[in-house]
Coordinates of C-alpha atoms in Angstrom, one line a residue:
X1 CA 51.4 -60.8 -114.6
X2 CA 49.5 -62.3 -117.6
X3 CA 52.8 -65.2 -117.6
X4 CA 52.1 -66.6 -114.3
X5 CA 48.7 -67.2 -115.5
X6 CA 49.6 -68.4 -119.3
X7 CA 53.0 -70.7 -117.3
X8 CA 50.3 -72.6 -115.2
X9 CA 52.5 -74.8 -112.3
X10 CA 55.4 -73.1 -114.0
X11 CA 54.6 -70.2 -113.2
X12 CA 54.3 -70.8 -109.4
X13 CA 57.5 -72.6 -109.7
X14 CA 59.3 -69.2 -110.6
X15 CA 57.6 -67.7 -107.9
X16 CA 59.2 -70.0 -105.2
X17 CA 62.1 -69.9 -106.8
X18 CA 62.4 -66.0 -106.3
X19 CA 61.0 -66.9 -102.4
X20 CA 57.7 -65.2 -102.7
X21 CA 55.1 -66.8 -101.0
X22 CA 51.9 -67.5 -102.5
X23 CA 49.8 -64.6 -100.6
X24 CA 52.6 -62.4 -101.5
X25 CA 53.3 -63.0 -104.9
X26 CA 49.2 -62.6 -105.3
X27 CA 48.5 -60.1 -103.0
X28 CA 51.1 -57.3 -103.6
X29 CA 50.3 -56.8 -107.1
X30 CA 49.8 -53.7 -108.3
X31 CA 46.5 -52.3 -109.1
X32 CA 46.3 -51.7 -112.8
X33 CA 43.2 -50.6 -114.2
X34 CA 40.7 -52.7 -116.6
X35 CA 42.9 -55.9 -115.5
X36 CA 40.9 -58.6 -113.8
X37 CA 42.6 -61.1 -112.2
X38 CA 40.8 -64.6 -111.2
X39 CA 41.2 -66.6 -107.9
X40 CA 39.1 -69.4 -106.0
X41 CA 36.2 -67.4 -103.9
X42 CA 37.3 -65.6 -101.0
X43 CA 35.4 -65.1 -98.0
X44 CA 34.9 -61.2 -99.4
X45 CA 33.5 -62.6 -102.4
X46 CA 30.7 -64.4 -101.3
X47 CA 26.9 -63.6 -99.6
X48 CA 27.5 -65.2 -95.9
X49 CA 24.5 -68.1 -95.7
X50 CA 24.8 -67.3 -92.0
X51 CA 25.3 -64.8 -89.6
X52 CA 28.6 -65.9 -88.5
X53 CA 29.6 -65.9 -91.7
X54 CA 30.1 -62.1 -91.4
X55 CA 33.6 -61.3 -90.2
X56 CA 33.5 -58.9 -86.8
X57 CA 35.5 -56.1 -88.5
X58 CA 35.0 -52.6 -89.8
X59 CA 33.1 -52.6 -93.2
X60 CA 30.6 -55.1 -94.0
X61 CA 29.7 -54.2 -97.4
X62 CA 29.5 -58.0 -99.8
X63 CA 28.5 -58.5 -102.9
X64 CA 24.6 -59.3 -103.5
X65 CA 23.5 -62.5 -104.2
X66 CA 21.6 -61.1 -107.9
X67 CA 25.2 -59.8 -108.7
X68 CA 27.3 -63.1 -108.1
X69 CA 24.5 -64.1 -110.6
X70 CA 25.4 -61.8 -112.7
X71 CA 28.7 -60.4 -112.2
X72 CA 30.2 -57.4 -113.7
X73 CA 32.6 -55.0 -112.9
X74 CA 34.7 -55.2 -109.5
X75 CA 33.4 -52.6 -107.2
X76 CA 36.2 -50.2 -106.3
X77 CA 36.0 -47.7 -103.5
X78 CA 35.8 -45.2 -106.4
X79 CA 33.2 -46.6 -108.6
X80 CA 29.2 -46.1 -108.3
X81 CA 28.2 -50.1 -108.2
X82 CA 25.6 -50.8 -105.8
X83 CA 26.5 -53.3 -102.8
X84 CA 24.5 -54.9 -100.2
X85 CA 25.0 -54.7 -96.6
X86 CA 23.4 -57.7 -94.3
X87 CA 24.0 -57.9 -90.1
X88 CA 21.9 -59.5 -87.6
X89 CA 19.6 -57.2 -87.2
X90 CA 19.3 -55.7 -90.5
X91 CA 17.9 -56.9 -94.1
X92 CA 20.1 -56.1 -97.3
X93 CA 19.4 -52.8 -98.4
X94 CA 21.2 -50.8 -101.3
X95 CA 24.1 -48.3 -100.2
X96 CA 27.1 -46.7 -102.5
X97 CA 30.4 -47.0 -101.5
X98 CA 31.4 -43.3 -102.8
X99 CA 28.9 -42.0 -100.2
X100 CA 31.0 -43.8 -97.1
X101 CA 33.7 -43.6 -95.3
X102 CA 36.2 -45.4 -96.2
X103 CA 39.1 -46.3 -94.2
X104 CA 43.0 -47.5 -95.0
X105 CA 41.9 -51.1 -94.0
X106 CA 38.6 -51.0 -95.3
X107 CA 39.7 -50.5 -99.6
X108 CA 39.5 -53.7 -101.3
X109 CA 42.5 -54.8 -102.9
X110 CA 42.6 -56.8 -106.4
X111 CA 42.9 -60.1 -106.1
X112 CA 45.1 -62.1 -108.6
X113 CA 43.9 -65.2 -110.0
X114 CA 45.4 -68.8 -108.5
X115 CA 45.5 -72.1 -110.7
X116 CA 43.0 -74.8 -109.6
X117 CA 44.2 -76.9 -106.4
X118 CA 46.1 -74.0 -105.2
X119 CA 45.2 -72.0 -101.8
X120 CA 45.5 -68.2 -101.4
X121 CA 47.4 -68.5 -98.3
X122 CA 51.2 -68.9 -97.7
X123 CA 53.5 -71.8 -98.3
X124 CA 53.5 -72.6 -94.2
X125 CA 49.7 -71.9 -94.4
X126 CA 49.0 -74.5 -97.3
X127 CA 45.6 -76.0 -96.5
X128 CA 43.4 -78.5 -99.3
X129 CA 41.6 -77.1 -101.9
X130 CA 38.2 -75.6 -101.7
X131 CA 35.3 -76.6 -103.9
X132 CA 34.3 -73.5 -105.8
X133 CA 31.0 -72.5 -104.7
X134 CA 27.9 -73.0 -106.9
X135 CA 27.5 -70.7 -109.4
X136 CA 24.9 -68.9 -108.1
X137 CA 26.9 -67.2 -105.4
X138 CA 29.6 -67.2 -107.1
X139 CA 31.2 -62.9 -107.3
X140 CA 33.5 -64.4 -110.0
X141 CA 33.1 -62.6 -113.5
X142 CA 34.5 -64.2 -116.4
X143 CA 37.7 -63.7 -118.3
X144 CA 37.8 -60.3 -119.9
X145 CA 40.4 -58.9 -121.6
X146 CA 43.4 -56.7 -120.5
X147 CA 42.2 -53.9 -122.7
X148 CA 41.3 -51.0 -120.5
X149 CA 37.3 -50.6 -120.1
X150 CA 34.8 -47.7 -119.0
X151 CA 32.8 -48.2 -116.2
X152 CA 29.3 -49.2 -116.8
X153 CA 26.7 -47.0 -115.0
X154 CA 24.3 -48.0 -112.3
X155 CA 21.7 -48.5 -114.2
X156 CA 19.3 -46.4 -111.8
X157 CA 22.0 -44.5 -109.9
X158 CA 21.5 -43.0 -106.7
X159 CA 22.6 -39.0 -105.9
X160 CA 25.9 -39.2 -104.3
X161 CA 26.4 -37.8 -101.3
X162 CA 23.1 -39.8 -99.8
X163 CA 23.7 -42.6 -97.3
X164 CA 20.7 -45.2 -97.3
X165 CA 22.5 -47.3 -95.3
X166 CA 25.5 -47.3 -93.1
X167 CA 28.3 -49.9 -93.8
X168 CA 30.1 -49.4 -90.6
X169 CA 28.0 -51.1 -88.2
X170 CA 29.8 -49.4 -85.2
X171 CA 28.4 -45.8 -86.6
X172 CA 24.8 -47.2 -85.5
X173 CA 21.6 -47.4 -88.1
X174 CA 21.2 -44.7 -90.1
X175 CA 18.2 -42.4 -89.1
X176 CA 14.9 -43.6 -91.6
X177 CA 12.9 -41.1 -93.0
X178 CA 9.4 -40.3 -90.7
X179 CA 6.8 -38.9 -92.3
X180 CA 3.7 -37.8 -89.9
X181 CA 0.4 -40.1 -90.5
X182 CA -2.2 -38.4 -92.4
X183 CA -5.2 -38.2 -90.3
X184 CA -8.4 -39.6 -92.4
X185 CA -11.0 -37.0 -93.4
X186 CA -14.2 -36.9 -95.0
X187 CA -13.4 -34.4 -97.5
X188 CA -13.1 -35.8 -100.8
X189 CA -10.5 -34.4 -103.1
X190 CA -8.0 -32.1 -102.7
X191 CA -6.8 -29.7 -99.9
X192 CA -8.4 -26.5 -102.3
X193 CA -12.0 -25.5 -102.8
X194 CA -14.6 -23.5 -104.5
X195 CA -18.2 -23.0 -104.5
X196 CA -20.8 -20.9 -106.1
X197 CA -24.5 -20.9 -104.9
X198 CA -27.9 -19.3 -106.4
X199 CA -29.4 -17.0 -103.6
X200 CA -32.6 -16.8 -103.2
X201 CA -33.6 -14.7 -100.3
X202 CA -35.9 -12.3 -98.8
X203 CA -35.2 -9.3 -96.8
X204 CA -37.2 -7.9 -93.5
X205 CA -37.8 -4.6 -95.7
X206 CA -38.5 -1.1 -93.9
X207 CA -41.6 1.2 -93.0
X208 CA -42.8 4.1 -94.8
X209 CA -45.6 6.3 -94.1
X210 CA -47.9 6.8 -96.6
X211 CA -46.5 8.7 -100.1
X212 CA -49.1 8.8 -102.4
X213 CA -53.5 8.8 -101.8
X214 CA -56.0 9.5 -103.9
X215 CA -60.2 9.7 -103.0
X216 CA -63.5 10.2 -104.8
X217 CA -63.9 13.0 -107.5
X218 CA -66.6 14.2 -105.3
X219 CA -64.6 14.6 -101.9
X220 CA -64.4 18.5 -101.6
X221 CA -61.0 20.1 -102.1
X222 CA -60.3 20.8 -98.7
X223 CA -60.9 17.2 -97.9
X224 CA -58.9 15.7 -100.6
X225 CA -56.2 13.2 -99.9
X226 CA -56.4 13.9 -96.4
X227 CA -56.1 10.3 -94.1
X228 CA -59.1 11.4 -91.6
X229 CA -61.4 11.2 -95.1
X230 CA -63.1 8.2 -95.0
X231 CA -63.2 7.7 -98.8
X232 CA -59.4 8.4 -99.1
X233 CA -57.2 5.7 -99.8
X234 CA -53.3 4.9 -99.6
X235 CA -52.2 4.0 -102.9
X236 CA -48.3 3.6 -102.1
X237 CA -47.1 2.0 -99.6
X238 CA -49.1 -0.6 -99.1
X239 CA -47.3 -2.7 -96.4
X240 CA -43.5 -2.8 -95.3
X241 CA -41.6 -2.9 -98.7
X242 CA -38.2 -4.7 -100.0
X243 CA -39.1 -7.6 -98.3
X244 CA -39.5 -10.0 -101.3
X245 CA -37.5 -12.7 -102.1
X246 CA -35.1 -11.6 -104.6
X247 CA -32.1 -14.1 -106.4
X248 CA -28.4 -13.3 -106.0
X249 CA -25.1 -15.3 -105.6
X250 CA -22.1 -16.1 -103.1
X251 CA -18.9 -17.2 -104.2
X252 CA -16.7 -19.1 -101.9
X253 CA -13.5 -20.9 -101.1
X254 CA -11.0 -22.0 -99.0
X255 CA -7.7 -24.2 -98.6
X256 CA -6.0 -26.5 -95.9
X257 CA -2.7 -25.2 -95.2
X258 CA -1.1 -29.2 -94.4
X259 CA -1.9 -32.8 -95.4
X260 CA -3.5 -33.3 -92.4
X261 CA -6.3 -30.4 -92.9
X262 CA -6.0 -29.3 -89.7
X263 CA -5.4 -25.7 -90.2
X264 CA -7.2 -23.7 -92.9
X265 CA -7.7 -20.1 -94.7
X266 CA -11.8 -19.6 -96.1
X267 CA -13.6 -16.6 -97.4
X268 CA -16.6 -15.9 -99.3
X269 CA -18.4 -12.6 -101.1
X270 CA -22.3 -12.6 -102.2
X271 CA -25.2 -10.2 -102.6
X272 CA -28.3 -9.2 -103.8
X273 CA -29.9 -8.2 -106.6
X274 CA -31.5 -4.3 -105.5
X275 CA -34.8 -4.7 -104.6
X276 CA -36.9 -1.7 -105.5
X277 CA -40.3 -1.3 -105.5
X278 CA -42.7 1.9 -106.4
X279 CA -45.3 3.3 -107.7
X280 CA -46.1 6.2 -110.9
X281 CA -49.3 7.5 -110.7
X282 CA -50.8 10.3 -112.7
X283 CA -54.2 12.0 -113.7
X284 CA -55.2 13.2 -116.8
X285 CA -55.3 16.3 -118.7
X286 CA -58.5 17.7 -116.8
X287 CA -56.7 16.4 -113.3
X288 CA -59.6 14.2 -113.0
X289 CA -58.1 11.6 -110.6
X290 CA -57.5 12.9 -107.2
X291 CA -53.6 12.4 -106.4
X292 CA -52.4 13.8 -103.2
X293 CA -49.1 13.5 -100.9
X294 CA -50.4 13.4 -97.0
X295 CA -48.5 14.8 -93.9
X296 CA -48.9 15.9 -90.5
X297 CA -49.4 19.1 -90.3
X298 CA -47.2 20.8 -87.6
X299 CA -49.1 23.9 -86.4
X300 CA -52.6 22.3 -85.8
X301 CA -51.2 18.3 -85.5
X302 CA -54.0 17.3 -87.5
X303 CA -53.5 15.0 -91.0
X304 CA -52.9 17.8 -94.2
X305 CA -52.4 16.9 -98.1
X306 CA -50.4 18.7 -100.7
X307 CA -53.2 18.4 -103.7
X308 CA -51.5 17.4 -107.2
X309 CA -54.4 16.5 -109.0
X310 CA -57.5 17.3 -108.5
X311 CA -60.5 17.8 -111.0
X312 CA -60.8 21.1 -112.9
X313 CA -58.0 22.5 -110.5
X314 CA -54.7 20.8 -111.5
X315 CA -53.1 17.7 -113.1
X316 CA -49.8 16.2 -111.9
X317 CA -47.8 12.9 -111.5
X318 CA -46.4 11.3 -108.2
X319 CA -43.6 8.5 -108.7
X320 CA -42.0 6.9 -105.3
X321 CA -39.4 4.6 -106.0
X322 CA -38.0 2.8 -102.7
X323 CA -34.5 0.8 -103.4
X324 CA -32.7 -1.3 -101.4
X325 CA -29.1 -3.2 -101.6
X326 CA -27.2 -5.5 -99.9
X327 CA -23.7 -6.7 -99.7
X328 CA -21.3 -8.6 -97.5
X329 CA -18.4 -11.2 -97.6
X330 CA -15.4 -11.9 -95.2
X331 CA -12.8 -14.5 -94.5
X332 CA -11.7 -16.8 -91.7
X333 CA -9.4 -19.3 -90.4
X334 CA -10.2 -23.0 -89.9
X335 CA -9.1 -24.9 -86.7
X336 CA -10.1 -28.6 -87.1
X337 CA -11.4 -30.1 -83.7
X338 CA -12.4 -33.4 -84.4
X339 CA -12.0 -35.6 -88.0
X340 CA -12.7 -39.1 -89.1
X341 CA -14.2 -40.5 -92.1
X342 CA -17.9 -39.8 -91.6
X343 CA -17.5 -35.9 -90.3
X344 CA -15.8 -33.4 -89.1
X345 CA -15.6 -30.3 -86.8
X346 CA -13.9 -27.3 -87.8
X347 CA -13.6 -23.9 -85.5
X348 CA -13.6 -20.7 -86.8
X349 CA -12.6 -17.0 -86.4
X350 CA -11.8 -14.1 -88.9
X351 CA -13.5 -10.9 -90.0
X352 CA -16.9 -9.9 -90.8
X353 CA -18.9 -7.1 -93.3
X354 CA -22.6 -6.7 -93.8
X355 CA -23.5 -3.8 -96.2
X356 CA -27.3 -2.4 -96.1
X357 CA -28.0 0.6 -98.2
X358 CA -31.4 2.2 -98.9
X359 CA -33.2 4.9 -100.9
X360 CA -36.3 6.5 -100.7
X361 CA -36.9 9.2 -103.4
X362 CA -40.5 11.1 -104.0
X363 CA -41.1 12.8 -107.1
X364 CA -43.8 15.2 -107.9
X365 CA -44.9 17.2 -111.0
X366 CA -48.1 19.1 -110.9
X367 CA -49.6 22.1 -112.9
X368 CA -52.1 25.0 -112.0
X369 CA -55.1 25.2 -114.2
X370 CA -57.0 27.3 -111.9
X371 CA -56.7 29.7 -109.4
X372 CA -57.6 27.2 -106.8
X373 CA -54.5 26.1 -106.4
X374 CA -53.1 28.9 -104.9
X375 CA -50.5 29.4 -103.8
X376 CA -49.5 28.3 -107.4
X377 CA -50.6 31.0 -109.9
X378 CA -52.8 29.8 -112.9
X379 CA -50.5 27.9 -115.5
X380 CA -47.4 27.7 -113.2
X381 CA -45.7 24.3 -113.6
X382 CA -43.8 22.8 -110.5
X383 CA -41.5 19.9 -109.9
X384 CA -40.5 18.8 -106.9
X385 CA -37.9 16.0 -105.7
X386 CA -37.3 14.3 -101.9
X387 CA -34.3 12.1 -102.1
X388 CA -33.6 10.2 -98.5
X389 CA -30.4 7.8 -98.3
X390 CA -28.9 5.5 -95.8
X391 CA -25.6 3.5 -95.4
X392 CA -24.6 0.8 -93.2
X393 CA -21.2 -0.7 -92.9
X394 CA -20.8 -3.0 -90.3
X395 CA -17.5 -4.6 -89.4
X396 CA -16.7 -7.0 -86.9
X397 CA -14.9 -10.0 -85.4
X398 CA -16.6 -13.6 -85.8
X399 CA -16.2 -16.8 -84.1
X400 CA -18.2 -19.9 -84.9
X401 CA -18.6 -23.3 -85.6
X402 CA -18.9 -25.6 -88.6
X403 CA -19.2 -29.1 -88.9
X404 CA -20.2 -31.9 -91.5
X405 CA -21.7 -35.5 -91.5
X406 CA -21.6 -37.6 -94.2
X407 CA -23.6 -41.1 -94.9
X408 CA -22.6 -42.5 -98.4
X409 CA -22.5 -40.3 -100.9
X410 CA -25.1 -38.0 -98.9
X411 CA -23.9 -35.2 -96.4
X412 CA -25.3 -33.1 -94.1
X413 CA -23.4 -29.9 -92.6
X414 CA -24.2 -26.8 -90.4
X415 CA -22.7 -23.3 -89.4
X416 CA -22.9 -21.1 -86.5
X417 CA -21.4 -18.2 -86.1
X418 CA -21.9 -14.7 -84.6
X419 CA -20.1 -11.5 -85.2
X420 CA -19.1 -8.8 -83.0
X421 CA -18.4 -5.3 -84.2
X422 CA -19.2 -1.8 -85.0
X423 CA -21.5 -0.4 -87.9
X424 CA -21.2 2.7 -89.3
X425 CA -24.4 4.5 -90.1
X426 CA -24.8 7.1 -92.8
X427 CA -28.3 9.5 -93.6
X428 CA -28.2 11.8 -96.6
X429 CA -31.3 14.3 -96.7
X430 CA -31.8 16.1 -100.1
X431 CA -34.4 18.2 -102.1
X432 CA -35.1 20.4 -104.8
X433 CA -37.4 22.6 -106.6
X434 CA -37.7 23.4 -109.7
X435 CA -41.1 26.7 -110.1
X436 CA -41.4 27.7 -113.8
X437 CA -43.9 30.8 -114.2
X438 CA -46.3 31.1 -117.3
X439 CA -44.3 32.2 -119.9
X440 CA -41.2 32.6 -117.4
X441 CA -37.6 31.2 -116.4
X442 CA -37.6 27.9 -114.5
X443 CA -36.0 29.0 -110.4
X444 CA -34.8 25.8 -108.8
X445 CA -34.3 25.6 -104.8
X446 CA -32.5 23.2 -103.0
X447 CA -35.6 22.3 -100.9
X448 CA -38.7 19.6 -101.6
X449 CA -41.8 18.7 -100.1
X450 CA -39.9 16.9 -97.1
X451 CA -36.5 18.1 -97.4
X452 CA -36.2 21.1 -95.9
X453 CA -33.0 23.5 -94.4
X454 CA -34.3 22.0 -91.0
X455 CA -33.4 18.6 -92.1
X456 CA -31.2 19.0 -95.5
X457 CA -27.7 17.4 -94.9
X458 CA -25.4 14.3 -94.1
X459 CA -25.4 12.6 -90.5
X460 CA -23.3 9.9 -89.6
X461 CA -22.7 8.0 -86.4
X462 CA -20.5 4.8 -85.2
X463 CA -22.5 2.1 -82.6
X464 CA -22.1 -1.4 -81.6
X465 CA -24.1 -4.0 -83.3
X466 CA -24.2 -8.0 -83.4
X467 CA -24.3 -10.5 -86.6
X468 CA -25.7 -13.6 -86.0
X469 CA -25.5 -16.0 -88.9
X470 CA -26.8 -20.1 -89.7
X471 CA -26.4 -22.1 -92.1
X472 CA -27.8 -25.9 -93.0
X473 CA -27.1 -27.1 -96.1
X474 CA -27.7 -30.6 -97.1
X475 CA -26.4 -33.0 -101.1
X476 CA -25.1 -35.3 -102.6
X477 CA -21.6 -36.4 -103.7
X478 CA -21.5 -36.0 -107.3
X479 CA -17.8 -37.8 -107.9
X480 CA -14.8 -37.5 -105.5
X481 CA -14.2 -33.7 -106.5
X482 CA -17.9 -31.7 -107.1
X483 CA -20.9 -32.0 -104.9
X484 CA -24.4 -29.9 -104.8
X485 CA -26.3 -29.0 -102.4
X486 CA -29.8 -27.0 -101.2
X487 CA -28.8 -24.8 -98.1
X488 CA -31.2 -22.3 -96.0
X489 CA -29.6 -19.5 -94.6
X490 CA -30.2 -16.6 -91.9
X491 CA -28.6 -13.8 -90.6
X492 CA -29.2 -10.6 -88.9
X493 CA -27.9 -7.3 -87.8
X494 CA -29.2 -5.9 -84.2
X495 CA -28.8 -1.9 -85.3
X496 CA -29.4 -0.5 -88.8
X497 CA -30.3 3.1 -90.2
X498 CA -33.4 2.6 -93.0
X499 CA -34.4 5.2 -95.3
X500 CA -38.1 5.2 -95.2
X501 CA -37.7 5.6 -91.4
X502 CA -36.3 8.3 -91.5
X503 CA -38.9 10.7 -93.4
X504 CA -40.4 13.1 -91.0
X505 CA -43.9 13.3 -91.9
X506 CA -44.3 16.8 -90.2
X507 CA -44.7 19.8 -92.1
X508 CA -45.6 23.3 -91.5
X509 CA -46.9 24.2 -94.7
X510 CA -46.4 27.7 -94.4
X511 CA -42.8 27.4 -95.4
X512 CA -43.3 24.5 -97.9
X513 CA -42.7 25.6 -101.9
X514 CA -43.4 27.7 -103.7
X515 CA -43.4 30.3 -100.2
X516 CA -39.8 31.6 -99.5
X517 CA -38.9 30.2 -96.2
X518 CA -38.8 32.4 -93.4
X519 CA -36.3 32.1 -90.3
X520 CA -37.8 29.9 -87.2
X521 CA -38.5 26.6 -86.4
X522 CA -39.5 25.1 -89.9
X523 CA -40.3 21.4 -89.3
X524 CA -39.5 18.9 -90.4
X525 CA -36.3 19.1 -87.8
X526 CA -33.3 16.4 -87.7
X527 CA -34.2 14.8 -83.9
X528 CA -31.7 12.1 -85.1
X529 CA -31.1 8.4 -85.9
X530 CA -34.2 6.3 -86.2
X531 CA -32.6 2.8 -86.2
X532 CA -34.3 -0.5 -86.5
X533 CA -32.8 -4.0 -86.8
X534 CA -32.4 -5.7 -89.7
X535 CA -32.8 -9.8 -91.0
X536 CA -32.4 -11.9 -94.0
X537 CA -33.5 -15.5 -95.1
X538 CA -33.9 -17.8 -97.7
X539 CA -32.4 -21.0 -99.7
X540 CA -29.4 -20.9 -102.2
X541 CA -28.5 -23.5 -104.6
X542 CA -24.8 -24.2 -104.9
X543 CA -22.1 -26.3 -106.4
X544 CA -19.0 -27.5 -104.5
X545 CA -15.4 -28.2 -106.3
X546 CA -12.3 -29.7 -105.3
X547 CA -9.0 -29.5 -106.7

């Protein structure tokens, strides 16, 4: 209809003429794509300045004020232009017309252009002539030409299908998206951590009796070594042994399963360094330094010796060597109870291992040089070897506390936590002999000095125990992700097997080596678990990172 426009008056002329009424002749145009037709605003057109502005009917979808500025194409049902939407209640927000429903009455039709002075409506609905609105609101684009165009893209296009905002107001608001609030915390960084921490800690060790004495060159051979003597003296052990401080490490870590860190998984791993202590001792060629391994003896009750060295009798060697090792780790699940930005409170429950493990072994290698040390024959060379060994595996539910308080870049936390469970306790008893004759074949027995048939074997038993465990640690924020901090720790386990406990120091020495053992009570005899309890303490030195 490019002649009505080009005719001017003329052309409106013709269209009386044929009896079409303004509306009509404008209205029922077809719709022909990349034609723009150009009319005096319509109340469509425009951004209401009011609320009664907005008509009462179905859609309410108008063209924002930014894009009367700057108008471009016509937005079709079908196209991807964004449009505002305004009501009472509501503020513009951005909305795509593909994403709605639109009904039959609610498709915009094309609107054909109308010469200056002329109304939209009907001949019997003539009214005056608007004023054109200012050009700020006005929808109008300018005159483009009839050749068939592409659309131009939004130029940050929403995915279709998505509704932000209703344009029917009878469908009610559209639901807006609710996100929980994040609750504040004190823990800097992310939801994942890490640490690693220098041990540095000391064991409650384990008793031994005496392994190893030795006495004046003068003391008389049947006098030797023996405890009653008052010039005999203990040369290993000393005291209680493993019980030094000795360095190892513990590795840790955990994560918050949501934003707001109130549930979380943890678990950590560390141990020692083996602590083992000993003692070698040995005489010289002559045997002149008395070396002697004491015991009860079992017929008369009275404190015996098994010479090794003595002068002008025989040389020898005793080496004791005493090991222990520990292990232990777990993991748990974190319940936050209370949180805000100086501290929290965290409960927490899992699983729980504590590994002890110990070894006593007693070495002994002596030589006849006389007959006097029956019942070894001149020149006969014997070794002998007591190995004792212990295992505990404790295993257990725990349920504790932690918490944290921080002032500045300075914090101080705490846990408390005790495990319930059983341990499972392990004794190995072993021995051998090794008798080689002058100028004969070596004949090895499974027996020593200590480990005998009576006692030779593996025991192993199941009981309830407890693990108590604290922890204070207290550093410094280093940046938002990585702390360090100086902690003391202490834990302890109620029933533990130890190795040097369980050394029977009775022997009847008529059935020790080289003698062949006879049938009968032979001492010593298993009378079963020795147990003790068991503690460790000490500081660690650790680093803490976020991601």
């Amino acid at each position: 209809m490019l002649w009505l426009k080009r005719w001017g008056i003329w052309g409106q002329a013709v269209a009386g003429l044929l009896g079409l009424g303004t509306s009509a002749a404008w209205g029922q145009m077809p719709e022909r794509e990349g034609i723009r037709l150009y009319a005096a605003p319509a109340p469509r057109d425009t951004w209401p300045s009011s609320a009664e502005g907005i008509p009462a009917t179905g859609s309410s979808l108008w063209r924002r004020p930014e894009m009367a500025a700057n108008p471009g194409l016509w937005p079709y049902s079908t196209s991807d232009s964004q449009l505002g939407y305004r009501s009472r209640e509501r503020t513009p927000r951005l909305a795509r017309l593909s994403s709605l429903p639109v009904g039959p009455l609610d498709r915009p039709k094309p609107v054909a252009a109308m010469p200056s002075g002329f109304s939209t409506f009907g001949p019997e609905e003539a009214t005056p002539a608007r004023p054109a609105p200012p050009e700020a609101l006005s929808s109008l684009p300018p005159p483009v030409s009839p050749v068939p165009f592409s659309a131009v893209p939004s130029p940050v296009p929403f995915p279709r299908g998505i509704r932000l905002q209703s344009a029917a107001p009878e469908l009610g608001p559209e639901p807006e998206a609710a996100f929980p609030a994040l609750a504040p915390s004190p823990d800097p960084g992310g939801v994942l951590w890490t640490n690693l921490e220098i041990l540095m800690w000391a064991g409650s060790g384990q008793h031994l009796p005496p392994m190893m004495t030795t006495g004046d060159p003068i003391t008389p051979q049947n006098l030797a070594g023996k405890l009653f003597t008052p010039d005999t003296r203990i040369l290993f052990p000393l005291d209680r042994v493993n019980n030094e401080f000795r360095p190892g490490f513990r590795l840790s870590g955990g994560t918050w399963l949501d934003l707001n860190r109130i549930v979380g998984l943890e678990g950590d791993f560390f141990f020692l360094r083996n602590s083992k202590k000993g003692l070698t001792a040995a005489s010289d060629a002559n045997g002149n330094q008395i070396l002697a391994r004491p015991f009860i003896n079992a017929v008369t009750g009275m404190d015996d010796a098994i010479l090794v060295a003595y002068p002008g009798v025989q040389r020898g060697a005793i080496d004791v060597q005493v090991e222990s090792f520990v292990i232990g780790g777990g993991t748990n699940a974190l319940f936050n109870l209370w949180n805000d930005l100086g501290g929290k409170l965290d409960l927490l429950a899992g699983y729980r291992y504590f590994g002890l493990f110990d070894e006593v072994s007693i070495k002994e290698d002596t030589t006849a040089l006389s007959a006097a040390a029956a019942p070894l024959n001149p020149g006969d060379h014997l070794q002998a070897l007591d190995r004792f060994r212990t295992f505990n595996h404790f295993h257990g539910g725990v349920l504790g506390i932690a918490g944290e308080r921080r002032l500045g870049v300075w914090f101080l936390a705490g846990r408390a936590s005790v495990a319930l469970g059983g341990v499972r306790q392990v004794v190995e008893i072993s021995g051998r002999t090794v008798l080689t004759p002058l100028g004969g074949l070596p004949t090895a027995t499974a027996i020593g000095r200590f480990a005998l048939p009576s006692n030779i074997g593996r025991y192993q038993q199941t009981t309830f125990a407890v693990l108590p465990e604290v922890n204070v640690r207290g550093g410094v924020q280093l940046t938002e992700s990585a702390r360090l901090y100086v902690a003391y720790n202490w834990m302890y386990l109620s029933n533990v097997v130890r190795a040097g406990e369980q050394i029977d120091p009775r022997i009847n020495p008529i059935f020790r080596p080289p003698v062949t053992l006879l049938p009968g009570e032979q001492p010593p005899i298993y009378s079963g678990f020795r147990t003790s309890d068991y503690w460790l303490q000490g500081l660690s030195f650790g680093m803490e990172v976020r991601f």
